[in-house]
């Protein structure tokens, strides 16, 4: 192998690359400064990533069993009024008594406000239509 010829060829390529970079820097100083500063910044970030210690996984901590000194007390829950129903069985039809108890007739104001809300929704939908 011809190491002398290899090194001379390498030297010529490096010198030509150096001259090309030097010519570019003299012609485009602003771009050269920008590119150089970005390269330095990238190198600094790579060095920081290498130097920052990585978090090591800690060994599993053995948990000690909980020893109670006193018995646990369950607190009293909120009181519920007698006329409050938590749940009820649903039926297919209500009788008149249940309808009177649970159904509330809407007031005139409720009907008008519902009508206005529906009209606004319809105007919003049809207003976007061509």
PDB file of C-alpha atoms in Angstrom:
ATOM      1  CA  UNK A   1       0.000   0.000   0.000  1.00  0.00           C
ATOM      2  CA  UNK A   2       1.165   3.477  -0.818  1.00  0.00           C
ATOM      3  CA  UNK A   3       0.673   5.459   2.385  1.00  0.00           C
ATOM      4  CA  UNK A   4       2.685   8.426   1.090  1.00  0.00           C
ATOM      5  CA  UNK A   5       0.405   8.875  -1.954  1.00  0.00           C
ATOM      6  CA  UNK A   6      -2.696   8.421   0.228  1.00  0.00           C
ATOM      7  CA  UNK A   7      -1.613  11.124   2.690  1.00  0.00           C
ATOM      8  CA  UNK A   8      -0.656  13.545  -0.109  1.00  0.00           C
ATOM      9  CA  UNK A   9      -4.047  13.020  -1.760  1.00  0.00           C
ATOM     10  CA  UNK A  10      -5.753  13.581   1.602  1.00  0.00           C
ATOM     11  CA  UNK A  11      -3.632  16.702   2.199  1.00  0.00           C
ATOM     12  CA  UNK A  12      -4.623  18.135  -1.208  1.00  0.00           C
ATOM     13  CA  UNK A  13      -8.323  17.557  -0.513  1.00  0.00           C
ATOM     14  CA  UNK A  14      -8.098  19.166   2.926  1.00  0.00           C
ATOM     15  CA  UNK A  15      -6.224  22.196   1.531  1.00  0.00           C
ATOM     16  CA  UNK A  16      -8.760  22.624  -1.289  1.00  0.00           C
ATOM     17  CA  UNK A  17     -11.634  22.351   1.221  1.00  0.00           C
ATOM     18  CA  UNK A  18      -9.928  24.934   3.460  1.00  0.00           C
ATOM     19  CA  UNK A  19      -9.510  27.330   0.517  1.00  0.00           C
ATOM     20  CA  UNK A  20     -13.135  26.830  -0.515  1.00  0.00           C
ATOM     21  CA  UNK A  21     -14.353  27.614   3.028  1.00  0.00           C
ATOM     22  CA  UNK A  22     -12.009  30.629   3.298  1.00  0.00           C
ATOM     23  CA  UNK A  23     -13.273  32.045  -0.014  1.00  0.00           C
ATOM     24  CA  UNK A  24     -16.894  31.535   1.044  1.00  0.00           C
ATOM     25  CA  UNK A  25     -16.248  33.264   4.389  1.00  0.00           C
ATOM     26  CA  UNK A  26     -14.619  36.286   2.755  1.00  0.00           C
ATOM     27  CA  UNK A  27     -17.467  36.672   0.261  1.00  0.00           C
ATOM     28  CA  UNK A  28     -20.383  35.971   2.668  1.00  0.00           C
ATOM     29  CA  UNK A  29     -19.281  37.156   6.102  1.00  0.00           C
ATOM     30  CA  UNK A  30     -22.796  37.377   7.520  1.00  0.00           C
ATOM     31  CA  UNK A  31     -23.775  33.858   6.465  1.00  0.00           C
ATOM     32  CA  UNK A  32     -20.423  32.463   7.593  1.00  0.00           C
ATOM     33  CA  UNK A  33     -20.818  33.999  11.069  1.00  0.00           C
ATOM     34  CA  UNK A  34     -24.367  32.631  11.316  1.00  0.00           C
ATOM     35  CA  UNK A  35     -23.346  29.123  10.237  1.00  0.00           C
ATOM     36  CA  UNK A  36     -20.317  29.145  12.533  1.00  0.00           C
ATOM     37  CA  UNK A  37     -22.316  30.259  15.560  1.00  0.00           C
ATOM     38  CA  UNK A  38     -24.944  27.582  14.875  1.00  0.00           C
ATOM     39  CA  UNK A  39     -22.246  24.913  14.644  1.00  0.00           C
ATOM     40  CA  UNK A  40     -20.734  26.079  17.941  1.00  0.00           C
ATOM     41  CA  UNK A  41     -24.188  26.016  19.554  1.00  0.00           C
ATOM     42  CA  UNK A  42     -24.854  22.485  18.323  1.00  0.00           C
ATOM     43  CA  UNK A  43     -21.468  21.335  19.605  1.00  0.00           C
ATOM     44  CA  UNK A  44     -22.159  22.881  23.024  1.00  0.00           C
ATOM     45  CA  UNK A  45     -25.544  21.152  23.195  1.00  0.00           C
ATOM     46  CA  UNK A  46     -23.974  17.812  22.294  1.00  0.00           C
ATOM     47  CA  UNK A  47     -21.336  18.302  24.995  1.00  0.00           C
ATOM     48  CA  UNK A  48     -24.056  19.148  27.533  1.00  0.00           C
ATOM     49  CA  UNK A  49     -26.041  16.051  26.612  1.00  0.00           C
ATOM     50  CA  UNK A  50     -22.975  13.900  27.090  1.00  0.00           C
ATOM     51  CA  UNK A  51     -21.952  15.532  30.379  1.00  0.00           C
ATOM     52  CA  UNK A  52     -25.350  15.602  32.096  1.00  0.00           C
ATOM     53  CA  UNK A  53     -25.583  12.536  34.318  1.00  0.00           C
ATOM     54  CA  UNK A  54     -28.379  10.169  33.505  1.00  0.00           C
ATOM     55  CA  UNK A  55     -30.868   9.261  36.202  1.00  0.00           C
ATOM     56  CA  UNK A  56     -30.152   5.897  37.680  1.00  0.00           C
ATOM     57  CA  UNK A  57     -32.992   3.615  38.553  1.00  0.00           C
ATOM     58  CA  UNK A  58     -33.243   3.235  42.280  1.00  0.00           C
ATOM     59  CA  UNK A  59     -33.597  -0.180  43.755  1.00  0.00           C
ATOM     60  CA  UNK A  60     -37.081  -1.160  44.848  1.00  0.00           C
ATOM     61  CA  UNK A  61     -37.734   0.140  48.329  1.00  0.00           C
ATOM     62  CA  UNK A  62     -38.958  -2.496  50.689  1.00  0.00           C
ATOM     63  CA  UNK A  63     -42.217  -1.367  52.203  1.00  0.00           C
ATOM     64  CA  UNK A  64     -42.791  -1.934  55.862  1.00  0.00           C
ATOM     65  CA  UNK A  65     -46.180  -3.287  56.881  1.00  0.00           C
ATOM     66  CA  UNK A  66     -48.528  -0.779  58.475  1.00  0.00           C
ATOM     67  CA  UNK A  67     -49.097  -1.440  62.152  1.00  0.00           C
ATOM     68  CA  UNK A  68     -52.247   0.169  63.560  1.00  0.00           C
ATOM     69  CA  UNK A  69     -52.190   1.365  67.139  1.00  0.00           C
ATOM     70  CA  UNK A  70     -55.973   1.791  67.272  1.00  0.00           C
ATOM     71  CA  UNK A  71     -58.919   0.309  65.419  1.00  0.00           C
ATOM     72  CA  UNK A  72     -60.162   2.192  62.371  1.00  0.00           C
ATOM     73  CA  UNK A  73     -63.399   4.149  62.735  1.00  0.00           C
ATOM     74  CA  UNK A  74     -65.660   4.695  59.758  1.00  0.00           C
ATOM     75  CA  UNK A  75     -67.058   8.235  59.813  1.00  0.00           C
ATOM     76  CA  UNK A  76     -70.800   8.819  59.675  1.00  0.00           C
ATOM     77  CA  UNK A  77     -72.099   9.703  56.218  1.00  0.00           C
ATOM     78  CA  UNK A  78     -74.280  12.678  55.388  1.00  0.00           C
ATOM     79  CA  UNK A  79     -77.856  12.474  56.499  1.00  0.00           C
ATOM     80  CA  UNK A  80     -80.465  12.035  53.764  1.00  0.00           C
ATOM     81  CA  UNK A  81     -83.912  13.554  54.019  1.00  0.00           C
ATOM     82  CA  UNK A  82     -86.807  11.125  54.127  1.00  0.00           C
ATOM     83  CA  UNK A  83     -88.459  12.529  50.994  1.00  0.00           C
ATOM     84  CA  UNK A  84     -85.256  12.192  48.936  1.00  0.00           C
ATOM     85  CA  UNK A  85     -85.123   9.126  46.698  1.00  0.00           C
ATOM     86  CA  UNK A  86     -81.713   7.701  45.914  1.00  0.00           C
ATOM     87  CA  UNK A  87     -83.090   5.343  43.306  1.00  0.00           C
ATOM     88  CA  UNK A  88     -86.405   4.062  42.114  1.00  0.00           C
ATOM     89  CA  UNK A  89     -87.714   1.294  39.943  1.00  0.00           C
ATOM     90  CA  UNK A  90     -88.597   2.484  36.484  1.00  0.00           C
ATOM     91  CA  UNK A  91     -91.968   1.610  35.058  1.00  0.00           C
ATOM     92  CA  UNK A  92     -93.221   1.659  31.490  1.00  0.00           C
ATOM     93  CA  UNK A  93     -96.107   3.966  32.394  1.00  0.00           C
ATOM     94  CA  UNK A  94     -96.766   6.227  35.297  1.00  0.00           C
ATOM     95  CA  UNK A  95    -100.082   6.325  36.985  1.00  0.00           C
ATOM     96  CA  UNK A  96    -101.788   9.689  37.550  1.00  0.00           C
ATOM     97  CA  UNK A  97    -100.556   9.946  41.132  1.00  0.00           C
ATOM     98  CA  UNK A  98     -96.911   9.540  40.113  1.00  0.00           C
ATOM     99  CA  UNK A  99     -97.349  11.949  37.231  1.00  0.00           C
ATOM    100  CA  UNK A 100     -98.674  14.609  39.603  1.00  0.00           C
ATOM    101  CA  UNK A 101     -95.790  14.009  42.013  1.00  0.00           C
ATOM    102  CA  UNK A 102     -92.927  14.095  39.485  1.00  0.00           C
ATOM    103  CA  UNK A 103     -94.136  16.150  36.528  1.00  0.00           C
ATOM    104  CA  UNK A 104     -93.750  19.897  36.717  1.00  0.00           C
ATOM    105  CA  UNK A 105     -95.551  22.030  34.193  1.00  0.00           C
ATOM    106  CA  UNK A 106     -93.189  24.535  32.541  1.00  0.00           C
ATOM    107  CA  UNK A 107     -93.881  28.202  33.002  1.00  0.00           C
ATOM    108  CA  UNK A 108     -94.494  30.590  30.115  1.00  0.00           C
ATOM    109  CA  UNK A 109     -91.017  32.078  30.619  1.00  0.00           C
ATOM    110  CA  UNK A 110     -89.409  28.614  30.332  1.00  0.00           C
ATOM    111  CA  UNK A 111     -91.249  27.914  27.081  1.00  0.00           C
ATOM    112  CA  UNK A 112     -90.263  31.289  25.573  1.00  0.00           C
ATOM    113  CA  UNK A 113     -86.595  30.909  26.542  1.00  0.00           C
ATOM    114  CA  UNK A 114     -86.516  27.404  25.049  1.00  0.00           C
ATOM    115  CA  UNK A 115     -88.108  28.730  21.865  1.00  0.00           C
ATOM    116  CA  UNK A 116     -85.505  31.523  21.607  1.00  0.00           C
ATOM    117  CA  UNK A 117     -82.634  29.068  22.180  1.00  0.00           C
ATOM    118  CA  UNK A 118     -83.974  26.761  19.468  1.00  0.00           C
ATOM    119  CA  UNK A 119     -84.420  29.692  17.044  1.00  0.00           C
ATOM    120  CA  UNK A 120     -80.819  30.764  17.663  1.00  0.00           C
ATOM    121  CA  UNK A 121     -79.579  27.249  16.928  1.00  0.00           C
ATOM    122  CA  UNK A 122     -81.630  27.118  13.709  1.00  0.00           C
ATOM    123  CA  UNK A 123     -80.332  30.551  12.600  1.00  0.00           C
ATOM    124  CA  UNK A 124     -76.771  29.489  13.328  1.00  0.00           C
ATOM    125  CA  UNK A 125     -77.157  26.327  11.259  1.00  0.00           C
ATOM    126  CA  UNK A 126     -79.017  27.932   8.339  1.00  0.00           C
ATOM    127  CA  UNK A 127     -76.888  31.097   8.415  1.00  0.00           C
ATOM    128  CA  UNK A 128     -73.814  29.074   7.428  1.00  0.00           C
ATOM    129  CA  UNK A 129     -75.688  27.349   4.601  1.00  0.00           C
ATOM    130  CA  UNK A 130     -75.200  28.750   1.069  1.00  0.00           C
TER     131      UNK A 130
END
